[in-house]
Amino acid sequence: MNDADPPAAAGARVVTVPYADPYVDAVLPEGVVRIGPEQGPSPWLDPAYLAAHADGVDVVHLHSGYGHLPEDEVVSWAETLRRTGVPLVLTVHELRDPRQATRRRHDAHLEALLATAEVVLTLTPGAADEIAARFGRTAIVVAHPSIAEPVPDLGAERGLVGVALTAPCPALPDPAMLVRAALSGAVNGGGRLRVFLDDGVEPPPVFAAGDSLEFLPRKVDAWAAQLQELHAVVLPQSCGTHSRELEVCRDVGTRVVAPSCGWFADQWSDVVTYDNDEERGLDPVSLDAAVTAALTRPAPRPADRSWRAEQRTAVRAVHAQVYAQVVADRTR
């Protein structure tokens, strides 16, 4: 660090929302004091709770966990944060919340939060450009760090393609169309399709002869291992910005077939894209071709662990510098 750099962030009292998840844990610098309680939804999203406890924190870092709130409640929360003087650091993971049927509420949330944040972070250059164009804010780009490690001695089956069907979500295309297109691409590429089902999700009505199609439950606590067994996985969403699942695949060595929406190809350049966005919907021919193309390539090697460790150290250093700077600015 040079003379212009802020001091280390060690000892800074930081509220993270959510309190903990794999990403938050990966980017949190050593030495900062994470302020609880550990529960969800976070009580820190309640303006009254925030006002009552603001003297005990130095920084609020908002990642996610606020999508359920009405627009006016997020506006009220942002106003309360400004009154308390506690600096807000905002990481924009999603510019379009795939859990919501329209953009309206998330856009209103982002407008209020971006107008309040002292520092804005995001994960890709494309997302940063979109934030600047739509909201007039400059975002610091920090790479998504490693959040998984390969299971030793667990091999992938060449030609095995996977796709997960989760609980009903506005961002997912018609499940039967999705499965048929992915299955066709897998078979054309000399492989087969494995469809993972969340609890309560029924298999779509798709006919397939022989062993080219199978349905298995998705194991939340072993999802990284299930991804590691695949040659390629299809990300099915028709809207969204970044993907944690993509990073797991990079870590364990599974090729990703990603939709054209969002900034998934910015997040990891070694993906195969297909046409799927909320304006035009899923193009099944494009998905078929993308899956076939993915199977013509060898599965990527798992990410180098030393490089991933260096990347995580660099990402944490950026967060430490941001926390130290906003705390120093507050005390001037």
Coordinates of C-alpha atoms in Angstrom, one line a residue:
M1 CA 0.0 0.0 0.0
N2 CA 1.2 3.6 -0.7
D3 CA 0.7 6.7 1.4
A4 CA -2.7 7.4 -0.4
D5 CA -4.1 4.0 0.5
P6 CA -6.5 3.7 3.5
P7 CA -5.5 1.8 6.6
A8 CA -6.3 -1.9 7.0
A9 CA -10.0 -2.8 7.7
A10 CA -9.1 -5.0 10.7
G11 CA -11.6 -4.4 13.5
A12 CA -14.2 -2.8 11.3
R13 CA -17.7 -3.8 12.4
V14 CA -19.5 -5.0 9.3
V15 CA -23.1 -6.0 8.9
T16 CA -23.4 -8.3 5.9
V17 CA -26.9 -9.0 4.4
P18 CA -27.3 -11.9 4.3
Y19 CA -25.2 -12.7 7.4
A20 CA -23.5 -15.7 5.8
D21 CA -23.6 -17.6 2.6
P22 CA -20.8 -19.1 0.4
Y23 CA -20.1 -15.9 -1.5
V24 CA -20.2 -13.6 1.6
D25 CA -17.9 -16.0 3.5
A26 CA -15.5 -16.1 0.5
V27 CA -15.1 -12.3 0.1
L28 CA -15.2 -11.2 3.8
P29 CA -11.7 -10.0 4.8
E30 CA -9.9 -11.5 7.7
G31 CA -9.9 -9.3 10.8
V32 CA -13.3 -7.6 10.3
V33 CA -16.0 -8.2 12.9
R34 CA -19.1 -9.6 11.3
I35 CA -22.2 -8.3 13.2
G36 CA -25.2 -10.6 13.6
P37 CA -27.7 -11.9 14.4
E38 CA -27.4 -14.9 12.0
Q39 CA -31.0 -15.2 10.8
G40 CA -33.0 -14.6 7.7
P41 CA -34.6 -12.3 6.7
S42 CA -32.0 -10.1 8.3
P43 CA -33.4 -7.9 11.0
W44 CA -31.0 -5.2 9.7
L45 CA -33.4 -4.7 6.8
D46 CA -36.0 -3.3 9.3
P47 CA -35.5 0.5 9.5
A48 CA -36.4 0.5 13.2
Y49 CA -33.9 -2.2 14.1
L50 CA -31.2 -0.4 11.9
A51 CA -31.9 2.9 13.7
A52 CA -31.7 1.3 17.2
H53 CA -28.4 -0.5 16.5
A54 CA -26.6 1.8 14.1
D55 CA -24.1 3.0 16.8
G56 CA -22.7 -0.5 17.0
V57 CA -21.6 -0.9 13.4
D58 CA -19.2 0.8 11.0
V59 CA -20.4 -0.5 7.6
V60 CA -23.5 -2.2 6.1
H61 CA -22.7 -4.4 3.1
L62 CA -25.8 -5.5 1.2
H63 CA -25.6 -8.4 -1.2
S64 CA -29.1 -9.9 -1.4
G65 CA -32.0 -11.0 0.7
Y66 CA -34.2 -7.9 0.2
G67 CA -36.1 -9.0 -2.9
H68 CA -39.2 -9.9 -0.9
L69 CA -39.6 -6.3 0.4
P70 CA -42.1 -3.9 -1.1
E71 CA -40.6 -0.9 -3.0
D72 CA -41.5 1.7 -0.3
E73 CA -39.9 -0.4 2.5
V74 CA -36.5 -0.5 0.7
V75 CA -36.8 3.3 0.1
S76 CA -37.6 3.8 3.8
W77 CA -34.6 1.6 4.7
A78 CA -32.2 3.5 2.5
E79 CA -33.5 6.8 4.0
T80 CA -32.9 5.5 7.5
L81 CA -29.4 4.4 6.6
R82 CA -28.6 7.9 5.3
R83 CA -29.9 9.5 8.6
T84 CA -27.8 7.2 10.7
G85 CA -24.7 8.0 8.7
V86 CA -23.7 4.3 8.5
P87 CA -22.0 3.9 5.0
L88 CA -23.6 1.4 2.6
V89 CA -21.5 -0.9 0.4
L90 CA -23.7 -2.5 -2.2
T91 CA -22.7 -5.5 -4.4
V92 CA -25.0 -5.8 -7.4
H93 CA -25.3 -9.6 -8.0
E94 CA -28.5 -9.3 -10.0
L95 CA -29.7 -6.5 -12.3
R96 CA -32.8 -8.6 -13.1
D97 CA -34.1 -10.7 -10.2
P98 CA -35.1 -14.0 -11.8
R99 CA -37.4 -14.8 -8.8
Q100 CA -39.8 -11.9 -9.8
A101 CA -42.2 -11.9 -12.7
T102 CA -41.3 -8.4 -13.9
R103 CA -38.4 -6.0 -13.5
R104 CA -40.4 -3.2 -11.8
R105 CA -39.8 -4.0 -8.1
H106 CA -36.1 -4.9 -8.4
D107 CA -35.4 -1.8 -10.6
A108 CA -37.0 0.3 -7.8
H109 CA -34.9 -1.4 -5.2
L110 CA -31.7 -0.8 -7.2
E111 CA -32.6 2.9 -7.8
A112 CA -33.0 3.5 -4.1
L113 CA -29.9 1.5 -3.1
L114 CA -27.6 2.8 -5.7
A115 CA -28.6 6.4 -4.8
T116 CA -27.5 5.6 -1.2
A117 CA -24.5 3.4 -1.5
E118 CA -21.0 4.9 -0.8
V119 CA -19.4 2.2 -2.9
V120 CA -20.9 -0.1 -5.5
L121 CA -19.4 -3.5 -6.5
T122 CA -20.4 -6.0 -9.1
L123 CA -19.0 -9.2 -10.7
T124 CA -18.4 -8.5 -14.4
P125 CA -17.5 -5.6 -16.7
G126 CA -20.8 -6.0 -18.6
A127 CA -22.8 -5.6 -15.4
A128 CA -20.7 -2.5 -14.5
D129 CA -21.4 -1.0 -17.9
E130 CA -25.1 -1.6 -17.5
I131 CA -25.2 -0.1 -14.0
A132 CA -23.5 3.0 -15.4
A133 CA -25.8 3.3 -18.3
R134 CA -29.1 2.7 -16.4
F135 CA -28.3 4.3 -13.0
G136 CA -25.4 6.6 -13.5
R137 CA -23.2 4.9 -10.9
T138 CA -19.6 3.5 -11.3
A139 CA -19.2 0.0 -10.0
I140 CA -15.9 -1.7 -9.0
V141 CA -15.6 -5.0 -10.7
V142 CA -14.5 -7.9 -8.4
A143 CA -14.4 -11.4 -9.7
H144 CA -16.6 -14.1 -8.2
P145 CA -14.2 -16.2 -6.0
S146 CA -14.1 -19.9 -5.6
I147 CA -16.9 -21.4 -3.5
A148 CA -16.3 -25.2 -4.1
E149 CA -13.6 -27.8 -4.5
P150 CA -13.7 -30.9 -6.6
V151 CA -14.4 -34.2 -4.7
P152 CA -11.3 -36.3 -5.0
D153 CA -11.5 -39.3 -7.3
L154 CA -15.0 -38.4 -8.5
G155 CA -15.0 -38.6 -12.3
A156 CA -17.3 -37.1 -14.9
E157 CA -19.2 -39.2 -17.4
R158 CA -18.3 -38.1 -20.9
G159 CA -21.4 -37.0 -22.8
L160 CA -23.6 -36.7 -19.7
V161 CA -25.6 -33.4 -19.7
G162 CA -27.5 -32.1 -16.7
V163 CA -30.2 -29.6 -16.2
A164 CA -32.0 -28.7 -13.0
L165 CA -35.7 -28.1 -12.7
T166 CA -36.5 -26.1 -9.6
A167 CA -39.7 -24.9 -8.0
P168 CA -41.9 -22.8 -10.3
C169 CA -40.0 -19.6 -11.1
P170 CA -40.9 -16.9 -13.6
A171 CA -37.4 -17.1 -15.1
L172 CA -37.7 -20.7 -16.2
P173 CA -39.0 -21.6 -19.7
D174 CA -41.5 -24.3 -20.3
P175 CA -39.9 -27.4 -18.7
A176 CA -41.0 -29.9 -21.4
M177 CA -39.6 -27.7 -24.2
L178 CA -36.4 -27.2 -22.3
V179 CA -35.9 -30.9 -21.6
R180 CA -36.7 -31.9 -25.1
A181 CA -34.2 -29.5 -26.6
A182 CA -31.5 -30.4 -24.1
L183 CA -32.2 -34.1 -24.7
S184 CA -32.0 -33.7 -28.5
G185 CA -28.6 -31.9 -28.2
A186 CA -27.3 -34.5 -25.8
V187 CA -28.3 -37.4 -28.0
N188 CA -26.9 -35.6 -31.2
G189 CA -23.6 -35.2 -29.3
G190 CA -23.5 -38.9 -28.5
G191 CA -24.5 -38.5 -24.9
R192 CA -27.6 -38.5 -22.6
L193 CA -29.5 -36.2 -20.3
R194 CA -29.9 -36.2 -16.6
V195 CA -32.6 -34.0 -15.2
F196 CA -32.4 -33.0 -11.5
L197 CA -35.7 -32.3 -9.7
D198 CA -36.1 -30.2 -6.6
D199 CA -38.6 -31.5 -4.0
G200 CA -42.1 -31.2 -5.2
V201 CA -41.2 -30.8 -8.9
E202 CA -42.7 -33.4 -11.2
P203 CA -40.9 -34.6 -14.3
P204 CA -42.3 -32.9 -17.5
P205 CA -44.1 -35.1 -20.0
V206 CA -41.2 -36.0 -22.3
F207 CA -40.9 -39.3 -24.0
A208 CA -37.5 -40.8 -24.5
A209 CA -36.6 -44.4 -25.4
G210 CA -33.8 -46.3 -23.7
D211 CA -31.4 -44.8 -21.3
S212 CA -31.0 -41.4 -23.0
L213 CA -33.0 -39.6 -20.3
E214 CA -33.1 -40.0 -16.5
F215 CA -34.6 -38.0 -13.6
L216 CA -32.8 -37.7 -10.2
P217 CA -33.5 -35.7 -7.1
R218 CA -31.2 -32.7 -6.7
K219 CA -29.3 -32.9 -3.5
V220 CA -28.8 -29.5 -2.1
D221 CA -26.0 -30.6 0.2
A222 CA -24.2 -32.5 -2.5
W223 CA -25.0 -30.3 -5.5
A224 CA -21.3 -29.6 -6.3
A225 CA -20.6 -33.3 -6.5
Q226 CA -23.7 -33.9 -8.7
L227 CA -22.4 -31.1 -11.1
Q228 CA -18.9 -32.7 -11.0
E229 CA -20.3 -35.9 -12.5
L230 CA -21.4 -34.1 -15.6
H231 CA -19.7 -33.3 -18.9
A232 CA -21.9 -30.2 -19.3
V233 CA -24.7 -28.5 -17.5
V234 CA -27.5 -26.2 -18.9
L235 CA -28.3 -23.1 -17.0
P236 CA -32.0 -22.8 -17.9
Q237 CA -33.0 -19.3 -16.7
S238 CA -34.4 -16.7 -19.2
C239 CA -33.3 -13.7 -17.1
G240 CA -30.7 -13.0 -14.5
T241 CA -27.2 -11.5 -14.4
H242 CA -24.7 -13.8 -12.7
S243 CA -24.6 -17.4 -11.6
R244 CA -23.1 -19.0 -8.5
E245 CA -23.7 -22.4 -10.1
L246 CA -21.4 -21.4 -13.0
E247 CA -18.6 -20.8 -10.5
V248 CA -19.1 -24.2 -8.9
C249 CA -18.8 -25.7 -12.4
R250 CA -15.6 -23.8 -13.0
D251 CA -14.2 -25.1 -9.7
V252 CA -15.1 -28.7 -10.4
G253 CA -14.5 -28.9 -14.2
T254 CA -17.9 -29.0 -15.8
R255 CA -18.7 -27.2 -19.0
V256 CA -21.5 -24.6 -18.8
V257 CA -24.2 -24.1 -21.5
A258 CA -25.4 -20.6 -20.6
P259 CA -28.4 -18.5 -21.7
S260 CA -27.8 -15.3 -23.8
C261 CA -29.4 -13.1 -21.1
G262 CA -27.3 -11.5 -18.4
W263 CA -23.5 -11.5 -18.2
F264 CA -22.7 -15.2 -17.8
A265 CA -20.2 -15.2 -20.6
D266 CA -18.5 -12.2 -19.0
Q267 CA -18.3 -14.2 -15.7
W268 CA -16.5 -17.1 -17.4
S269 CA -15.5 -16.9 -21.0
D270 CA -15.3 -20.6 -21.5
V271 CA -19.1 -21.2 -21.8
V272 CA -21.3 -22.2 -24.7
T273 CA -24.2 -19.8 -25.1
Y274 CA -27.7 -20.4 -26.5
D275 CA -30.6 -18.0 -27.2
N276 CA -32.8 -17.6 -24.1
D277 CA -34.1 -14.3 -22.7
E278 CA -37.3 -12.9 -21.4
E279 CA -38.0 -10.8 -24.5
R280 CA -37.8 -13.6 -27.1
G281 CA -38.0 -16.7 -24.9
L282 CA -36.2 -20.0 -25.3
D283 CA -35.0 -20.9 -28.8
P284 CA -35.0 -24.8 -28.6
V285 CA -33.0 -25.1 -31.8
S286 CA -30.3 -22.9 -30.4
L287 CA -30.2 -24.9 -27.1
D288 CA -30.1 -28.2 -29.1
A289 CA -27.1 -26.9 -31.1
A290 CA -25.3 -25.5 -28.0
V291 CA -25.5 -28.7 -26.1
T292 CA -24.2 -30.7 -29.1
A293 CA -21.4 -28.2 -29.4
A294 CA -20.5 -28.4 -25.7
L295 CA -20.2 -32.2 -26.0
T296 CA -17.7 -31.9 -28.9
R297 CA -15.3 -30.1 -26.6
P298 CA -13.5 -31.9 -23.8
A299 CA -14.7 -31.1 -20.3
P300 CA -12.7 -28.2 -18.8
R301 CA -10.1 -29.0 -16.2
P302 CA -11.1 -28.0 -12.6
A303 CA -9.9 -24.5 -11.8
D304 CA -6.3 -24.3 -10.6
R305 CA -6.6 -24.2 -6.8
S306 CA -3.5 -21.9 -6.3
W307 CA -4.9 -19.4 -8.8
R308 CA -8.3 -19.5 -7.1
A309 CA -6.6 -18.9 -3.7
E310 CA -4.7 -15.9 -5.1
Q311 CA -7.9 -14.6 -6.7
R312 CA -9.8 -14.9 -3.4
T313 CA -7.0 -13.1 -1.6
A314 CA -7.2 -10.3 -4.1
V315 CA -11.0 -10.0 -3.8
R316 CA -10.8 -9.9 0.0
A317 CA -8.1 -7.2 -0.3
V318 CA -10.5 -5.1 -2.4
H319 CA -13.2 -5.5 0.2
A320 CA -10.8 -4.6 3.0
Q321 CA -9.8 -1.5 1.2
V322 CA -13.4 -0.5 0.5
Y323 CA -14.4 -1.0 4.2
A324 CA -11.4 1.0 5.4
Q325 CA -12.0 3.8 3.0
V326 CA -15.7 4.3 3.9
V327 CA -15.0 4.1 7.6
A328 CA -12.2 6.7 7.2
D329 CA -14.5 8.9 5.2
R330 CA -17.2 8.7 7.9
T331 CA -14.8 9.8 10.7
R332 CA -13.5 12.9 8.8

